[in-house]
GROMACS .gro file of C-alpha atoms in nm:
model
  323
    1MET     CA    1  -0.009  -0.004  -0.009
    2ALA     CA    2   0.134   0.337  -0.102
    3ILE     CA    3   0.134   0.589   0.193
    4GLN     CA    4   0.025   0.934   0.113
    5VAL     CA    5   0.135   1.269   0.298
    6GLY     CA    6  -0.023   1.605   0.270
    7SER     CA    7   0.290   1.760   0.110
    8GLY     CA    8   0.198   1.828  -0.282
    9SER     CA    9  -0.168   1.847  -0.221
   10GLN     CA   10  -0.368   2.129  -0.381
   11VAL     CA   11  -0.675   2.355  -0.313
   12GLN     CA   12  -0.814   2.553  -0.615
   13MET     CA   13  -1.105   2.760  -0.671
   14GLY     CA   14  -1.305   2.910  -0.955
   15LYS     CA   15  -1.601   3.136  -0.984
   16GLU     CA   16  -1.911   2.990  -1.113
   17ASP     CA   17  -2.141   3.185  -1.364
   18THR     CA   18  -2.436   2.972  -1.270
   19TYR     CA   19  -2.499   2.820  -0.910
   20GLY     CA   20  -2.398   2.455  -0.911
   21THR     CA   21  -2.245   2.434  -1.259
   22SER     CA   22  -1.872   2.358  -1.187
   23VAL     CA   23  -1.591   2.530  -1.338
   24SER     CA   24  -1.205   2.472  -1.366
   25GLY     CA   25  -0.992   2.626  -1.087
   26SER     CA   26  -0.870   2.957  -1.157
   27THR     CA   27  -0.693   3.052  -0.825
   28VAL     CA   28  -0.455   2.833  -0.582
   29ILE     CA   29  -0.538   2.871  -0.185
   30ASN     CA   30  -0.235   2.885   0.011
   31PHE     CA   31  -0.388   2.606   0.242
   32THR     CA   32  -0.268   2.436   0.527
   33SER     CA   33  -0.546   2.188   0.599
   34GLU     CA   34  -0.896   2.127   0.482
   35SER     CA   35  -1.204   1.913   0.603
   36ILE     CA   36  -1.428   1.935   0.291
   37LYS     CA   37  -1.654   1.606   0.304
   38LEU     CA   38  -1.968   1.486   0.124
   39SER     CA   39  -2.245   1.390   0.361
   40VAL     CA   40  -2.547   1.168   0.245
   41ASP     CA   41  -2.851   1.054   0.413
   42LYS     CA   42  -2.978   0.702   0.376
   43LYS     CA   43  -3.294   0.545   0.483
   44ASP     CA   44  -3.486   0.213   0.493
   45GLU     CA   45  -3.854   0.163   0.436
   46GLY     CA   46  -3.905   0.034   0.786
   47ASN     CA   47  -4.116  -0.259   0.660
   48LEU     CA   48  -4.158  -0.577   0.877
   49ILE     CA   49  -4.180  -0.831   0.588
   50SER     CA   50  -3.950  -1.129   0.677
   51SER     CA   51  -3.618  -0.951   0.782
   52VAL     CA   52  -3.397  -0.955   1.074
   53SER     CA   53  -3.253  -0.626   0.958
   54PRO     CA   54  -3.341  -0.347   0.721
   55THR     CA   55  -3.364  -0.440   0.373
   56ALA     CA   56  -3.220  -0.157   0.199
   57ARG     CA   57  -3.056   0.177   0.263
   58ASP     CA   58  -3.177   0.440  -0.006
   59LEU     CA   59  -2.991   0.745  -0.088
   60MET     CA   60  -3.235   1.045   0.000
   61SER     CA   61  -3.009   1.349   0.032
   62ALA     CA   62  -2.661   1.483  -0.018
   63LYS     CA   63  -2.459   1.782   0.082
   64VAL     CA   64  -2.107   1.923   0.111
   65GLU     CA   65  -1.957   2.110   0.408
   66GLY     CA   66  -1.627   2.153   0.572
   67SER     CA   67  -1.333   2.401   0.623
   68VAL     CA   68  -1.030   2.543   0.469
   69SER     CA   69  -0.725   2.689   0.661
   70TYR     CA   70  -0.501   2.911   0.463
   71ILE     CA   71  -0.208   3.150   0.487
   72LEU     CA   72  -0.301   3.495   0.313
   73ARG     CA   73  -0.108   3.552  -0.007
   74PRO     CA   74  -0.118   3.844  -0.248
   75ASP     CA   75  -0.228   3.624  -0.553
   76SER     CA   76  -0.543   3.484  -0.340
   77ALA     CA   77  -0.638   3.776  -0.114
   78GLY     CA   78  -0.870   3.970  -0.334
   79PHE     CA   79  -1.044   3.646  -0.470
   80LEU     CA   80  -1.110   3.510  -0.094
   81PHE     CA   81  -1.208   3.848   0.011
   82LYS     CA   82  -1.472   3.858  -0.285
   83ALA     CA   83  -1.588   3.514  -0.196
   84ALA     CA   84  -1.633   3.602   0.161
   85MET     CA   85  -1.814   3.951   0.123
   86GLY     CA   86  -1.985   3.908  -0.225
   87GLY     CA   87  -2.004   4.276  -0.302
   88THR     CA   88  -1.918   4.455  -0.631
   89ASP     CA   89  -1.529   4.480  -0.690
   90THR     CA   90  -1.453   4.816  -0.778
   91VAL     CA   91  -1.109   4.852  -0.942
   92THR     CA   92  -0.922   5.176  -0.928
   93GLN     CA   93  -0.630   5.104  -1.174
   94ASN     CA   94  -0.298   5.239  -1.136
   95THR     CA   95  -0.332   5.323  -0.774
   96PRO     CA   96  -0.107   5.416  -0.580
   97ALA     CA   97   0.166   5.378  -0.864
   98THR     CA   98   0.149   5.263  -1.213
   99GLY     CA   99   0.098   4.882  -1.237
  100ALA     CA  100  -0.078   4.872  -0.889
  101HIS     CA  101  -0.465   4.843  -0.872
  102LYS     CA  102  -0.687   4.906  -0.572
  103HIS     CA  103  -0.985   4.645  -0.545
  104SER     CA  104  -1.269   4.802  -0.321
  105ILE     CA  105  -1.501   4.529  -0.194
  106GLY     CA  106  -1.798   4.578   0.014
  107LEU     CA  107  -2.075   4.332   0.146
  108VAL     CA  108  -2.339   4.214  -0.101
  109ALA     CA  109  -2.660   4.369  -0.042
  110ALA     CA  110  -2.943   4.213   0.211
  111ASN     CA  111  -3.153   4.107  -0.090
  112GLY     CA  112  -2.838   4.026  -0.300
  113THR     CA  113  -2.669   3.692  -0.382
  114LEU     CA  114  -2.340   3.562  -0.255
  115PRO     CA  115  -2.114   3.412  -0.553
  116SER     CA  116  -2.066   3.060  -0.577
  117TYR     CA  117  -1.748   2.876  -0.646
  118THR     CA  118  -1.627   2.550  -0.756
  119LEU     CA  119  -1.361   2.411  -0.516
  120ILE     CA  120  -1.108   2.144  -0.640
  121VAL     CA  121  -0.915   1.948  -0.376
  122ASP     CA  122  -0.619   1.729  -0.485
  123ARG     CA  123  -0.567   1.468  -0.224
  124LYS     CA  124  -0.324   1.276  -0.453
  125VAL     CA  125  -0.506   0.943  -0.450
  126ALA     CA  126  -0.812   1.118  -0.599
  127VAL     CA  127  -0.896   1.487  -0.717
  128LYS     CA  128  -1.253   1.577  -0.588
  129LYS     CA  129  -1.464   1.862  -0.727
  130TYR     CA  130  -1.715   2.048  -0.510
  131SER     CA  131  -1.974   2.266  -0.696
  132GLY     CA  132  -2.203   2.524  -0.574
  133VAL     CA  133  -1.959   2.626  -0.295
  134LYS     CA  134  -2.058   2.935  -0.081
  135ILE     CA  135  -1.857   3.088   0.207
  136ASP     CA  136  -2.047   3.059   0.528
  137ASN     CA  137  -1.781   3.188   0.799
  138PHE     CA  138  -1.456   3.374   0.696
  139GLN     CA  139  -1.187   3.447   0.960
  140LEU     CA  140  -0.854   3.626   0.952
  141ASP     CA  141  -0.597   3.622   1.214
  142ALA     CA  142  -0.313   3.861   1.227
  143LYS     CA  143  -0.072   3.788   1.523
  144ALA     CA  144   0.234   3.987   1.564
  145GLY     CA  145   0.550   3.814   1.452
  146ASP     CA  146   0.367   3.572   1.258
  147TYR     CA  147   0.198   3.532   0.875
  148VAL     CA  148  -0.142   3.636   0.857
  149LYS     CA  149  -0.349   3.321   0.859
  150GLY     CA  150  -0.725   3.230   0.860
  151SER     CA  151  -0.997   2.967   0.786
  152PHE     CA  152  -1.334   2.971   0.625
  153THR     CA  153  -1.620   2.724   0.631
  154ILE     CA  154  -1.826   2.636   0.319
  155LYS     CA  155  -2.166   2.501   0.234
  156GLY     CA  156  -2.181   2.313  -0.125
  157LYS     CA  157  -2.393   2.146  -0.349
  158ASP     CA  158  -2.236   1.808  -0.482
  159GLU     CA  159  -1.899   1.621  -0.506
  160SER     CA  160  -1.778   1.455  -0.840
  161ASN     CA  161  -1.423   1.360  -0.968
  162GLY     CA  162  -1.220   1.653  -1.095
  163THR     CA  163  -0.897   1.742  -1.221
  164THR     CA  164  -0.688   2.043  -1.103
  165ALA     CA  165  -0.595   2.345  -1.369
  166VAL     CA  166  -0.223   2.409  -1.447
  167ILE     CA  167  -0.180   2.769  -1.267
  168ALA     CA  168   0.182   2.942  -1.306
  169ALA     CA  169   0.348   2.936  -0.942
  170THR     CA  170   0.384   3.256  -0.766
  171THR     CA  171   0.684   3.421  -0.623
  172THR     CA  172   0.502   3.654  -0.418
  173LYS     CA  173   0.558   3.643  -0.013
  174SER     CA  174   0.256   3.582   0.211
  175PHE     CA  175   0.126   3.864   0.428
  176LYS     CA  176   0.291   3.922   0.757
  177CYS     CA  177   0.213   4.142   1.049
  178LEU     CA  178   0.532   4.348   1.034
  179GLY     CA  179   0.450   4.675   0.893
  180GLY     CA  180   0.074   4.644   0.992
  181SER     CA  181  -0.130   4.880   1.184
  182LEU     CA  182  -0.477   4.917   1.375
  183THR     CA  183  -0.661   5.244   1.429
  184LEU     CA  184  -0.978   5.280   1.623
  185GLY     CA  185  -1.160   5.623   1.625
  186GLY     CA  186  -0.862   5.769   1.465
  187THR     CA  187  -0.625   5.645   1.749
  188THR     CA  188  -0.339   5.395   1.655
  189TYR     CA  189  -0.328   5.099   1.885
  190ASP     CA  190   0.023   4.909   1.919
  191ILE     CA  191  -0.144   4.567   1.932
  192ASN     CA  192  -0.038   4.193   1.985
  193GLY     CA  193  -0.281   4.060   1.723
  194ALA     CA  194  -0.612   4.092   1.575
  195THR     CA  195  -0.889   3.868   1.452
  196VAL     CA  196  -1.162   3.961   1.214
  197LYS     CA  197  -1.468   3.742   1.180
  198ILE     CA  198  -1.725   3.764   0.882
  199ALA     CA  199  -2.062   3.527   0.955
  200ASN     CA  200  -2.254   3.537   0.641
  201LYS     CA  201  -2.514   3.286   0.818
  202LEU     CA  202  -2.593   3.083   0.529
  203GLN     CA  203  -2.938   2.927   0.571
  204ASP     CA  204  -3.019   2.604   0.384
  205VAL     CA  205  -3.311   2.596   0.165
  206PRO     CA  206  -3.529   2.299   0.212
  207GLN     CA  207  -3.498   2.011  -0.041
  208THR     CA  208  -3.777   2.009  -0.288
  209TYR     CA  209  -3.917   1.768  -0.550
  210ALA     CA  210  -3.711   1.953  -0.825
  211SER     CA  211  -3.394   1.968  -0.649
  212GLY     CA  212  -3.351   1.598  -0.616
  213LEU     CA  213  -3.087   1.460  -0.382
  214TYR     CA  214  -2.951   1.824  -0.314
  215ASN     CA  215  -3.099   2.132  -0.137
  216PRO     CA  216  -3.143   2.447  -0.340
  217GLU     CA  217  -2.896   2.731  -0.350
  218PRO     CA  218  -2.846   2.852   0.021
  219ILE     CA  219  -2.916   3.211   0.101
  220HIS     CA  220  -2.740   3.450   0.325
  221GLY     CA  221  -2.888   3.582   0.672
  222MET     CA  222  -2.803   3.895   0.833
  223ARG     CA  223  -2.440   3.947   0.826
  224GLU     CA  224  -2.197   3.991   1.159
  225ILE     CA  225  -1.849   4.150   1.120
  226THR     CA  226  -1.658   4.167   1.444
  227LEU     CA  227  -1.288   4.262   1.543
  228ASP     CA  228  -1.112   4.133   1.846
  229PHE     CA  229  -0.749   4.253   1.946
  230ASP     CA  230  -0.507   4.201   2.188
  231ILE     CA  231  -0.306   4.488   2.335
  232PRO     CA  232  -0.076   4.548   2.640
  233TYR     CA  233  -0.303   4.725   2.903
  234ASP     CA  234  -0.245   5.121   2.938
  235SER     CA  235  -0.443   5.428   2.981
  236ASN     CA  236  -0.538   5.430   2.608
  237ILE     CA  237  -0.764   5.120   2.687
  238GLU     CA  238  -0.934   5.292   2.997
  239THR     CA  239  -1.002   5.596   2.757
  240LEU     CA  240  -1.158   5.362   2.520
  241ARG     CA  241  -1.378   5.176   2.771
  242ASP     CA  242  -1.516   5.539   2.915
  243THR     CA  243  -1.574   5.659   2.545
  244ASN     CA  244  -1.692   5.359   2.356
  245LEU     CA  245  -1.795   5.090   2.577
  246THR     CA  246  -2.021   5.251   2.837
  247THR     CA  247  -2.195   5.463   2.581
  248GLU     CA  248  -2.433   5.367   2.306
  249VAL     CA  249  -2.360   5.692   2.118
  250ALA     CA  250  -1.997   5.701   2.064
  251LEU     CA  251  -1.912   5.459   1.760
  252ALA     CA  252  -1.570   5.429   1.586
  253THR     CA  253  -1.427   5.338   1.248
  254ALA     CA  254  -1.144   5.047   1.269
  255VAL     CA  255  -0.894   5.004   1.001
  256LEU     CA  256  -0.674   4.712   1.001
  257THR     CA  257  -0.382   4.720   0.758
  258LEU     CA  258  -0.156   4.422   0.649
  259GLN     CA  259   0.101   4.396   0.368
  260SER     CA  260   0.341   4.165   0.214
  261PRO     CA  261   0.717   4.194   0.188
  262SER     CA  262   0.671   4.171  -0.184
  263MET     CA  263   0.634   4.462  -0.407
  264ILE     CA  264   0.385   4.506  -0.685
  265THR     CA  265   0.583   4.757  -0.843
  266GLY     CA  266   0.897   4.953  -0.733
  267THR     CA  267   0.822   5.037  -0.376
  268THR     CA  268   0.475   4.963  -0.369
  269PRO     CA  269   0.396   4.645  -0.139
  270TYR     CA  270   0.086   4.429  -0.194
  271LYS     CA  271  -0.154   4.558   0.096
  272VAL     CA  272  -0.481   4.470   0.252
  273VAL     CA  273  -0.680   4.755   0.419
  274PHE     CA  274  -0.994   4.638   0.615
  275THR     CA  275  -1.238   4.911   0.736
  276MET     CA  276  -1.515   4.851   0.971
  277ASN     CA  277  -1.747   5.138   1.011
  278ASN     CA  278  -1.972   5.217   1.321
  279VAL     CA  279  -1.802   4.986   1.559
  280ALA     CA  280  -1.986   4.931   1.868
  281VAL     CA  281  -1.732   4.818   2.143
  282THR     CA  282  -1.910   4.524   2.296
  283ASP     CA  283  -1.634   4.409   2.547
  284ILE     CA  284  -1.309   4.527   2.709
  285SER     CA  285  -1.134   4.292   2.957
  286ALA     CA  286  -0.804   4.366   3.144
  287ASN     CA  287  -0.743   4.161   3.445
  288VAL     CA  288  -0.406   4.086   3.636
  289GLY     CA  289  -0.309   3.719   3.577
  290GLY     CA  290   0.030   3.701   3.766
  291THR     CA  291   0.351   3.897   3.776
  292GLY     CA  292   0.374   3.933   3.406
  293ILE     CA  293   0.261   4.203   3.166
  294ILE     CA  294  -0.120   4.295   3.229
  295SER     CA  295  -0.288   4.226   2.866
  296ALA     CA  296  -0.608   4.368   2.772
  297LYS     CA  297  -0.860   4.209   2.499
  298VAL     CA  298  -1.116   4.441   2.314
  299SER     CA  299  -1.417   4.332   2.106
  300GLY     CA  300  -1.630   4.528   1.851
  301ILE     CA  301  -1.886   4.463   1.602
  302ALA     CA  302  -1.961   4.678   1.286
  303LEU     CA  303  -2.318   4.836   1.238
  304ALA     CA  304  -2.507   4.946   0.922
  305ILE     CA  305  -2.609   5.284   1.026
  306GLY     CA  306  -2.752   5.516   0.749
  307SER     CA  307  -2.592   5.484   0.419
  308THR     CA  308  -2.251   5.386   0.555
  309ALA     CA  309  -2.154   5.031   0.476
  310PRO     CA  310  -2.067   4.842   0.786
  311ALA     CA  311  -1.738   4.689   0.634
  312ILE     CA  312  -1.532   4.750   0.319
  313VAL     CA  313  -1.197   4.581   0.215
  314GLU     CA  314  -0.926   4.750  -0.020
  315VAL     CA  315  -0.680   4.498  -0.169
  316TYR     CA  316  -0.386   4.652  -0.348
  317ASP     CA  317  -0.220   4.419  -0.599
  318GLY     CA  318  -0.129   4.384  -0.969
  319THR     CA  319  -0.439   4.226  -1.093
  320SER     CA  320  -0.642   4.498  -1.307
  321ALA     CA  321  -0.964   4.284  -1.373
  322ALA     CA  322  -1.225   4.292  -1.094
  323TYR     CA  323  -1.268   3.977  -0.883
   0.00000   0.00000   0.00000
């Protein structure tokens, strides 16, 4: 028996034109693990005719769920944010320098539809293709002294055999927290790490006669965008507590900036700027746990107030086309 190892495996994704109609992979996800699987429901009739055990198990439904853990790289950053947020990608070309392009991606409207994707996993013994994939939960972890990592969970329609596309290898370096920054309400906080979560709250649409084995296209619920960050405890945290935690009125804008050591062109680095508007601070904790440094943890949630979008991401890269 040939023993297989994870090295050399691949996860690719391609954007579908029609939900559930599979396409070839267009982007390689810089992944570290995956748990995508097909789950089926098999039932027996329950009849009592001359049988000491069920007479058959008939396939009644099938669905795909799971997660992918990744390290954020410039060649897939815009693609992943588009999949997670779903809004229109507005491209400003040659910004901030010739050859660099800014992609501004917001949340899809409440009555809009999240885009669907085909996800291809090469597990070496077999290549599996999952169509009708939508991102349910997206998480970004940016810890000082480390790469920018994260994970996303998906809901998908079906599984079939597939093939991986030939996609040219990239030389760009993954995003790191070196050179990053976080501002909240215009004040810069020298943090240890931050976590951004986008919950699309996908809801399964019940199986129908016409849908066959599979559920119809899932729909998103009311989105939830949250920010958590850790920071050494100081007077700024007490000011934040007094002005934002203990009041319903004082809302802030949070801006998390991350960048790659690689350059798009000249001295212009690949960069991600994630902005959360109308952030209500929901929790601040700062407790003494021993003789060491006292750390504080701050949590907030972006709100939809007036016409201001609760969240938008700007991805600076060398891709001129919209994601």
